[in-house]
Coordinates of C-alpha atoms in Angstrom, one line a residue:
X1 CA 73.7 55.8 66.7
X2 CA 73.5 57.0 70.3
X3 CA 74.6 60.4 71.4
X4 CA 77.3 58.9 73.6
X5 CA 80.0 56.8 72.0
X6 CA 82.5 54.9 74.3
X7 CA 84.9 54.3 71.5
X8 CA 85.9 50.7 70.6
X9 CA 86.5 48.8 73.8
X10 CA 89.4 46.5 72.9
X11 CA 90.0 44.3 76.0
X12 CA 88.8 43.7 79.5
X13 CA 90.6 41.0 81.3
X14 CA 89.7 39.3 84.4
X15 CA 93.0 38.0 85.1
X16 CA 94.9 39.6 88.0
X17 CA 98.1 41.7 87.3
X18 CA 99.8 42.3 90.8
X19 CA 97.0 41.6 93.0
X20 CA 93.6 39.8 93.3
X21 CA 91.7 42.9 92.3
X22 CA 94.0 44.3 89.4
X23 CA 92.4 44.3 86.2
X24 CA 93.3 45.5 82.6
X25 CA 91.1 47.7 80.4
X26 CA 91.8 49.2 76.8
X27 CA 89.8 51.4 74.5
X28 CA 90.4 53.5 71.4
X29 CA 88.7 55.6 68.7
X30 CA 89.3 56.6 65.2
X31 CA 89.2 60.1 64.5
X32 CA 86.6 60.2 61.7
X33 CA 85.3 63.6 61.0
X34 CA 85.9 65.2 64.4
X35 CA 87.2 68.8 63.9
X36 CA 88.2 69.5 67.6
X37 CA 88.6 67.8 70.8
X38 CA 88.1 68.8 74.5
X39 CA 89.7 66.0 76.5
X40 CA 89.8 65.4 80.3
X41 CA 92.2 62.8 81.7
X42 CA 91.4 61.9 85.5
X43 CA 93.7 59.5 87.1
X44 CA 93.4 59.4 91.0
X45 CA 96.4 57.2 91.8
X46 CA 99.2 55.4 90.1
X47 CA 101.4 56.3 87.2
X48 CA 100.0 58.1 84.1
X49 CA 101.9 58.4 80.8
X50 CA 100.4 60.7 78.2
X51 CA 101.6 61.3 74.6
X52 CA 100.6 62.2 71.2
X53 CA 99.4 59.2 69.2
X54 CA 99.6 58.4 65.6
X55 CA 97.6 60.4 62.9
X56 CA 94.1 59.0 62.3
X57 CA 93.5 57.9 65.8
X58 CA 91.4 60.2 68.2
X59 CA 92.6 58.4 71.3
X60 CA 93.8 55.1 72.8
X61 CA 94.1 54.3 76.5
X62 CA 95.6 51.1 78.2
X63 CA 94.9 50.9 81.8
X64 CA 95.7 48.7 84.7
X65 CA 93.5 49.5 87.7
X66 CA 92.3 48.3 91.1
X67 CA 88.8 47.0 90.5
X68 CA 87.7 47.0 94.1
X69 CA 88.0 50.7 94.4
X70 CA 88.0 52.1 90.9
X71 CA 86.3 51.8 87.5
X72 CA 87.7 52.7 84.0
X73 CA 86.3 55.6 82.2
X74 CA 86.4 56.0 78.4
X75 CA 83.6 58.3 77.2
X76 CA 83.4 60.1 73.9
X77 CA 80.7 62.5 72.9
X78 CA 80.8 62.8 69.1
X79 CA 78.2 65.7 68.9
X80 CA 80.4 68.2 70.9
X81 CA 83.8 66.5 70.7
X82 CA 84.2 65.9 74.5
X83 CA 86.3 63.2 75.8
X84 CA 86.9 61.7 79.2
X85 CA 89.5 59.1 80.0
X86 CA 90.9 57.6 83.3
X87 CA 89.4 56.1 86.4
X88 CA 86.6 57.0 88.8
X89 CA 86.2 56.0 92.3
X90 CA 83.7 53.4 93.5
X91 CA 81.5 54.4 96.3
X92 CA 83.4 56.7 98.9
X93 CA 86.9 55.8 97.8
X94 CA 87.5 59.4 96.7
X95 CA 91.1 60.6 96.5
X96 CA 92.2 58.7 99.5
X97 CA 94.9 56.0 98.8
X98 CA 94.4 53.3 101.3
X99 CA 95.9 50.4 99.5
X100 CA 99.3 49.9 97.8
X101 CA 97.5 48.4 94.8
X102 CA 96.2 51.8 94.0
X103 CA 99.8 53.2 93.4
X104 CA 100.5 50.2 91.2
X105 CA 97.8 51.4 88.7
X106 CA 99.2 52.4 85.3
X107 CA 97.6 54.4 82.6
X108 CA 99.0 55.2 79.1
X109 CA 97.0 57.5 77.0
X110 CA 97.6 58.7 73.5
X111 CA 95.8 61.6 71.9
X112 CA 95.3 62.9 68.4
X113 CA 98.4 65.0 67.1
X114 CA 96.3 66.4 64.0
X115 CA 93.3 68.0 65.7
X116 CA 92.8 71.3 68.0
X117 CA 93.0 70.1 71.3
X118 CA 91.7 71.6 74.7
X119 CA 93.4 69.4 77.4
X120 CA 92.7 69.0 81.0
X121 CA 94.7 66.6 83.2
X122 CA 93.7 65.8 86.9
X123 CA 96.3 63.7 88.9
X124 CA 95.9 62.4 92.4
X125 CA 98.6 60.4 94.3
X126 CA 101.6 58.9 92.1
X127 CA 103.6 59.7 89.2
X128 CA 102.8 61.8 86.2
X129 CA 104.9 61.4 82.9
X130 CA 103.3 63.9 80.3
X131 CA 104.8 65.0 76.9
X132 CA 102.7 67.5 75.1
X133 CA 105.1 67.5 72.1
X134 CA 103.5 67.4 68.8
X135 CA 100.0 68.2 69.9
X136 CA 97.8 70.9 68.6
X137 CA 97.1 72.6 71.8
X138 CA 94.7 75.4 72.2
X139 CA 94.8 75.4 75.9
X140 CA 96.1 73.1 78.6
X141 CA 95.4 72.6 82.3
X142 CA 97.3 70.2 84.6
X143 CA 96.4 69.8 88.2
X144 CA 98.5 67.7 90.5
X145 CA 97.2 67.1 94.2
X146 CA 99.9 64.9 95.7
X147 CA 102.1 63.5 92.9
X148 CA 105.6 63.8 91.2
X149 CA 104.9 65.2 87.8
X150 CA 107.2 65.5 84.9
X151 CA 105.9 67.7 82.1
X152 CA 107.8 68.2 78.7
X153 CA 106.9 69.8 75.4
X154 CA 109.4 67.8 73.3
X155 CA 108.2 69.4 70.0
X156 CA 106.7 72.8 69.1
X157 CA 102.9 73.0 69.4
X158 CA 101.3 72.4 66.1
X159 CA 98.4 75.0 66.8
X160 CA 97.9 78.4 68.6
X161 CA 97.5 78.2 72.4
X162 CA 96.0 80.8 74.8
X163 CA 96.7 79.6 78.3
X164 CA 98.8 76.9 80.1
X165 CA 97.6 76.4 83.7
X166 CA 99.8 74.3 86.1
X167 CA 98.2 73.9 89.6
X168 CA 100.2 72.0 92.2
X169 CA 99.1 71.0 95.8
X170 CA 101.6 69.2 97.9
X171 CA 103.6 68.0 94.8
X172 CA 106.8 68.1 92.9
X173 CA 106.6 69.5 89.3
X174 CA 109.5 69.5 86.8
X175 CA 109.1 70.9 83.3
X176 CA 111.2 70.9 80.0
X177 CA 110.6 73.2 77.1
X178 CA 107.4 74.9 78.1
X179 CA 108.1 77.5 75.5
X180 CA 107.4 75.0 72.8
X181 CA 103.7 74.9 73.9
X182 CA 103.4 78.4 72.3
X183 CA 100.9 79.5 74.7
X184 CA 100.4 83.4 75.1
X185 CA 100.3 82.9 79.0
X186 CA 101.6 80.3 81.4
X187 CA 100.1 80.4 85.0
X188 CA 101.5 78.4 87.8
X189 CA 100.1 77.9 91.3
X190 CA 101.8 75.9 93.9
X191 CA 100.9 75.0 97.5
X192 CA 103.7 73.0 99.3
X193 CA 106.5 71.4 97.3
X194 CA 109.2 72.1 94.6
X195 CA 108.7 73.3 90.9
X196 CA 110.7 73.8 87.9
X197 CA 109.4 76.0 85.2
X198 CA 111.6 75.6 82.1
X199 CA 110.7 78.3 79.7
X200 CA 113.1 77.3 76.7
X201 CA 111.8 76.2 73.4
X202 CA 110.7 77.4 70.1
X203 CA 108.4 80.5 70.4
X204 CA 108.2 84.1 69.2
X205 CA 107.6 87.5 70.3
X206 CA 106.3 87.8 74.1
X207 CA 105.6 85.2 76.7
X208 CA 103.7 86.2 80.0
X209 CA 104.3 83.9 83.0
X210 CA 102.3 84.3 86.3
X211 CA 103.6 82.2 89.2
X212 CA 102.6 81.7 92.9
X213 CA 104.2 79.6 95.3
X214 CA 102.9 79.3 99.0
X215 CA 105.8 77.2 100.5
X216 CA 108.7 75.6 98.7
X217 CA 111.4 76.3 95.9
X218 CA 110.5 77.7 92.6
X219 CA 113.0 77.2 89.8
X220 CA 112.9 79.5 86.8
X221 CA 114.8 78.5 83.6
X222 CA 115.3 81.1 80.8
X223 CA 116.6 80.7 77.5
X224 CA 119.9 82.9 77.0
X225 CA 118.5 84.8 73.9
X226 CA 115.5 85.9 75.7
X227 CA 115.1 89.4 77.4
X228 CA 113.6 88.7 80.8
X229 CA 111.6 90.9 83.1
X230 CA 110.6 89.5 86.7
X231 CA 108.2 91.4 89.0
X232 CA 108.5 89.9 92.4
X233 CA 106.1 90.0 95.5
X234 CA 107.6 88.1 98.3
X235 CA 107.7 87.8 102.2
X236 CA 109.9 85.2 103.7
X237 CA 111.6 84.3 100.3
X238 CA 115.2 84.1 99.3
X239 CA 116.1 85.4 95.8
X240 CA 119.5 85.9 94.4
X241 CA 119.0 86.1 90.6
X242 CA 122.1 85.9 88.3
X243 CA 122.2 88.2 85.1
X244 CA 119.7 90.8 86.5
X245 CA 119.6 94.4 87.5
X246 CA 117.4 95.3 90.2
X247 CA 115.0 98.4 90.4
X248 CA 112.7 98.1 93.4
X249 CA 110.7 94.9 93.1
X250 CA 111.5 94.6 89.4
X251 CA 114.5 92.7 88.0
X252 CA 115.6 93.1 84.2
X253 CA 118.2 91.3 82.1
X254 CA 120.8 93.3 80.4
X255 CA 119.2 92.4 76.9
X256 CA 115.7 93.2 77.6
X257 CA 115.5 96.3 75.2
X258 CA 117.2 94.4 72.4
X259 CA 116.0 90.8 72.7
X260 CA 113.7 89.5 69.9
X261 CA 112.0 87.3 72.5
X262 CA 110.8 88.6 75.8
X263 CA 109.5 87.0 78.8
X264 CA 107.4 88.9 81.5
X265 CA 107.2 87.1 84.9
X266 CA 105.1 87.9 87.7
X267 CA 106.1 86.0 90.9
X268 CA 104.2 85.9 94.2
X269 CA 105.8 83.8 97.0
X270 CA 105.2 83.4 100.8
X271 CA 107.9 81.0 102.2
X272 CA 110.8 79.5 100.4
X273 CA 113.2 80.3 97.8
X274 CA 113.5 81.4 94.1
X275 CA 116.4 80.2 91.9
X276 CA 117.0 81.5 88.2
X277 CA 119.0 79.7 85.6
X278 CA 119.9 80.5 81.9
X279 CA 119.8 77.7 79.4
X280 CA 121.3 77.7 75.9

């Protein structure tokens, strides 16, 4: 057996999808005796859907891609448990979107729910639809260059997570129940755009959040039973929090001293606005 295994390539079709160069590609792999997985999903343009898959499967990917500018990627190293899925640019195509067909690209990715997972997702231009619910995350990184990305954690993390990193360029990011990821620290870096960090979910003890926003609006959503402390570093930013008491650059909720769950938030912004919301 060779060191590199590309999984089981199920289908490659030459028939066009929406245009002359659009092709389909499918690949999957059974879990076998894999103990942990380090997965990178890279999708330059189009729409990405990512979910937890069925038990026993390591991964499955279905891809519709522009064959004139991109080629499919499905590489799995059984020795160190490293997986790379998505597309890679041909020649000098890079991240540029020069044809509407690139935005017609579609990728559906399923990952094993019953194995410790270190996940990294890189999105270019287009749409991201990511649900991390039911996965055993040990850490997660999602980078979005110029896309509109929705990230949810619909069910509690089945493992222990250290960090959850969100990096947005000129993007719009919305999240739902990030607390279900059960990561010790959530870190957000935003360039230009709009971001919603929904910190509700089933988690315990203390959660640390660090958020930086250069230009745009940052929307922070807190569960009503959590005690919250916000430390703010801002320049040309509007901030009118509801349910907080201010002391210098620190804002605290009334239940901070008595709450069983606590969120510590460090926010740094340049130009834009910060909005807070309480969620039952």
